[in-house]
C-alpha positions as a printed Julia matrix, in Angstrom:
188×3 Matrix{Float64}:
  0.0     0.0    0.0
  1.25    3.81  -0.79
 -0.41    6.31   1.3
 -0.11    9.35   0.08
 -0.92   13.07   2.08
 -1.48   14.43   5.27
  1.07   15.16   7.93
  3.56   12.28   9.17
  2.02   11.45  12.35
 -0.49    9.48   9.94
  2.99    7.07   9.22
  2.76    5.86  13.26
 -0.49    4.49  12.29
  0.47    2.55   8.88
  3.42    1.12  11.05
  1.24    0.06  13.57
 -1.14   -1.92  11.1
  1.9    -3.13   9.12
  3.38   -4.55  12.72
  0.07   -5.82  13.11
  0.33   -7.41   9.81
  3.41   -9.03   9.51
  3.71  -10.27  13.7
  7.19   -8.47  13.93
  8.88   -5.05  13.91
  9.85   -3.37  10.83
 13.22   -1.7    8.81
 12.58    1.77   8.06
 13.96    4.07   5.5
 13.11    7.6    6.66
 13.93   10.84   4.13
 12.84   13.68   5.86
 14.61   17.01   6.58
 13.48   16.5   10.09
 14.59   13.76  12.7
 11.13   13.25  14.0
 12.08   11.89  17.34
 10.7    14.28  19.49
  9.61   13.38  22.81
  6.66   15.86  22.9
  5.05   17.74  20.09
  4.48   22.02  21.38
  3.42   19.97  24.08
  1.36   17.41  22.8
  1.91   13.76  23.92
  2.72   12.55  19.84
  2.59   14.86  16.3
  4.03   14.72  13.15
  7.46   15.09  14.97
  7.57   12.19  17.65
  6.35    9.54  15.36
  9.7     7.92  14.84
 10.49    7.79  18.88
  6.88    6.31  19.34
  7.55    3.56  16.79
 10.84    2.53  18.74
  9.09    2.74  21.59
  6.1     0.81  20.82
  8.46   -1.48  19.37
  6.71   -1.46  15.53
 10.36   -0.84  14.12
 13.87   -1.77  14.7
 16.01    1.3   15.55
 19.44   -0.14  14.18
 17.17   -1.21  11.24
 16.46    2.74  10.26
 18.13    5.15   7.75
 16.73    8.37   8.14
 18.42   10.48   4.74
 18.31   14.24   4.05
 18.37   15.42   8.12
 18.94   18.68   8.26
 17.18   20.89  11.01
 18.24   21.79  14.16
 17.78   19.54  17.01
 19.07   18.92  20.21
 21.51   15.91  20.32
 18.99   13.68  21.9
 16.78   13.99  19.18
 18.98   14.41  16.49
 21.59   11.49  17.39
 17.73    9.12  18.83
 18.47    6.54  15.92
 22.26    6.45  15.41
 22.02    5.97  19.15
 20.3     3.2   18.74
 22.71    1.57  16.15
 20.7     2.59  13.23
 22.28    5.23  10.42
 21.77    8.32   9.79
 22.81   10.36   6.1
 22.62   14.13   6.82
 21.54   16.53   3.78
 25.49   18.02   4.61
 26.61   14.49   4.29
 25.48   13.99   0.62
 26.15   17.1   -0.51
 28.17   16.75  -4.19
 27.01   12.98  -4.23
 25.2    12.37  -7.09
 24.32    9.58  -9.67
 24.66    6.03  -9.29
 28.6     6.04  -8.2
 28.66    8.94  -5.64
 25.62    7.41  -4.34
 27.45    4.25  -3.83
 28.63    4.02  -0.69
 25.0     5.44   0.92
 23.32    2.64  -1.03
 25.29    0.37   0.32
 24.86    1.02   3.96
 21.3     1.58   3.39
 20.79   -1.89   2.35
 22.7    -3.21   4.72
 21.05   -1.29   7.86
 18.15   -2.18   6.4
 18.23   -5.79   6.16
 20.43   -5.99   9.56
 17.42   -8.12  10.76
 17.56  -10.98   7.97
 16.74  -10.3    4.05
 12.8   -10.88   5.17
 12.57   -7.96   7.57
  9.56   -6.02   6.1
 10.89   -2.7    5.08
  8.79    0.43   5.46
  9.89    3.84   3.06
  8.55    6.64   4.35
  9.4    10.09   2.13
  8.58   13.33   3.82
  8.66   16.03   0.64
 10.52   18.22   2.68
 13.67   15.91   2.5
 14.43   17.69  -0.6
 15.42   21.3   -0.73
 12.57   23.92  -1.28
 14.06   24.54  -4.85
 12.79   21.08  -5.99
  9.56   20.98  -3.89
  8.32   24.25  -2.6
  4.64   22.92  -1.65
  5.09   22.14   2.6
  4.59   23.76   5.82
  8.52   23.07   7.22
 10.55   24.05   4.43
 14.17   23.76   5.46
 16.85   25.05   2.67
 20.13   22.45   1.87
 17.64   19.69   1.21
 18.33   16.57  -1.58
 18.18   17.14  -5.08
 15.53   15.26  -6.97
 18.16   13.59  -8.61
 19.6    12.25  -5.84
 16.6    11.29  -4.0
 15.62    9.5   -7.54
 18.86    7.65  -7.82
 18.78    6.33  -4.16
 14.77    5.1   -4.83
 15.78    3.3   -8.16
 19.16    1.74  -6.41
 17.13    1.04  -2.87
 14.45   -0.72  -4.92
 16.39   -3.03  -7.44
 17.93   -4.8   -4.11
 16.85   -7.72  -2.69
 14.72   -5.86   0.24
 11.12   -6.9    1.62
  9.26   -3.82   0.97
  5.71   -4.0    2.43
  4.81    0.05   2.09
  5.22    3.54   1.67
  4.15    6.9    2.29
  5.01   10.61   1.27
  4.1    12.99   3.51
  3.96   16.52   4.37
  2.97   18.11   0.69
  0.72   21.34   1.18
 -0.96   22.31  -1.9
 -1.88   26.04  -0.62
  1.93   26.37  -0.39
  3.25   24.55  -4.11
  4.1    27.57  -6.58
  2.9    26.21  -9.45
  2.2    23.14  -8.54
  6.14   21.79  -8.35
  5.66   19.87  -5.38
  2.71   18.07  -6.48
């Protein structure tokens, strides 16, 4: 199943149905310009910025079984460093910068797949692509616009090398588009 719109506290939810699902927790690949690991939301128990710290907790997803690509806010260290913590990886939008195509991509495909099937080559794998993971210039059209993001090219290139490898992917989601905001509809 691809779900796509709303915020990305609706991706708690899908992960919850998929654990549901499949009887085990799940790999997740996580491009996002945001870490999403908050503890609290302005105050509110869970939002579209603590789902990732609720799925570890709950248990719905292996932590050293997550790549989160494209991280770029600011964050305190606890909620920034939450899944490398853990064991899992983490590709800031600073790391990839002047990585592009299939060979400068290489090396983050490679440890990508590997994080992600850490678990066995059966894990169920879970994508989940907030738009604002790439850089305004590419896709205007959300509410937390953070400049440095990914290319389109490179977020293409890691989708087409991510999905010609061996992985169990059971779903997707991309997130976080808002039409009122998409100058000429680039986003969309």
């Amino acid at each position: 199943v691809v779900w796509l719109g709303g915020d990305h506290s609706i991706t708690l939810s899908i992960l919850r149905a998929h654990f549901a699902r499949e009887g085990r927790p799940l790999a997740v690949l996580h491009f996002d310009a945001h870490c999403d690991t908050w503890t609290d939301h302005f105050g509110e128990p869970s939002g579209h910025g603590t789902w990732v710290a609720e799925a570890v907790e709950e248990g719905l997803m292996h932590a050293d079984a997550c790549v989160q690509i494209g991280i770029r806010s600011a964050a305190e260290p606890a909620a920034r460093n939450f899944i490398p913590d853990r064991g899992g990886r983490l590709f800031s939008a600073r790391d990839l910068r002047g990585k592009d195509g299939v060979a400068g991509l290489a090396d983050v495909v490679a440890a990508t797949r590997e994080t992600l099937a850490r678990h066995g080559a059966d894990t169920p794998v879970y994508l989940s692509f907030d738009i604002d993971a790439l850089d305004p210039a590419f896709a205007p059209g959300t509410g937390t616009p953070e400049p440095g993001g990914l290319m389109s090219s490179q977020a293409l290139t890691l989708l087409e090398e991510l999905c010609v490898l061996p992985l169990n992917w059971v779903g997707m989601d991309c997130v976080e588009v808002a039409p009122a905001y998409d100058h000429a509809e680039l986003t969309s």
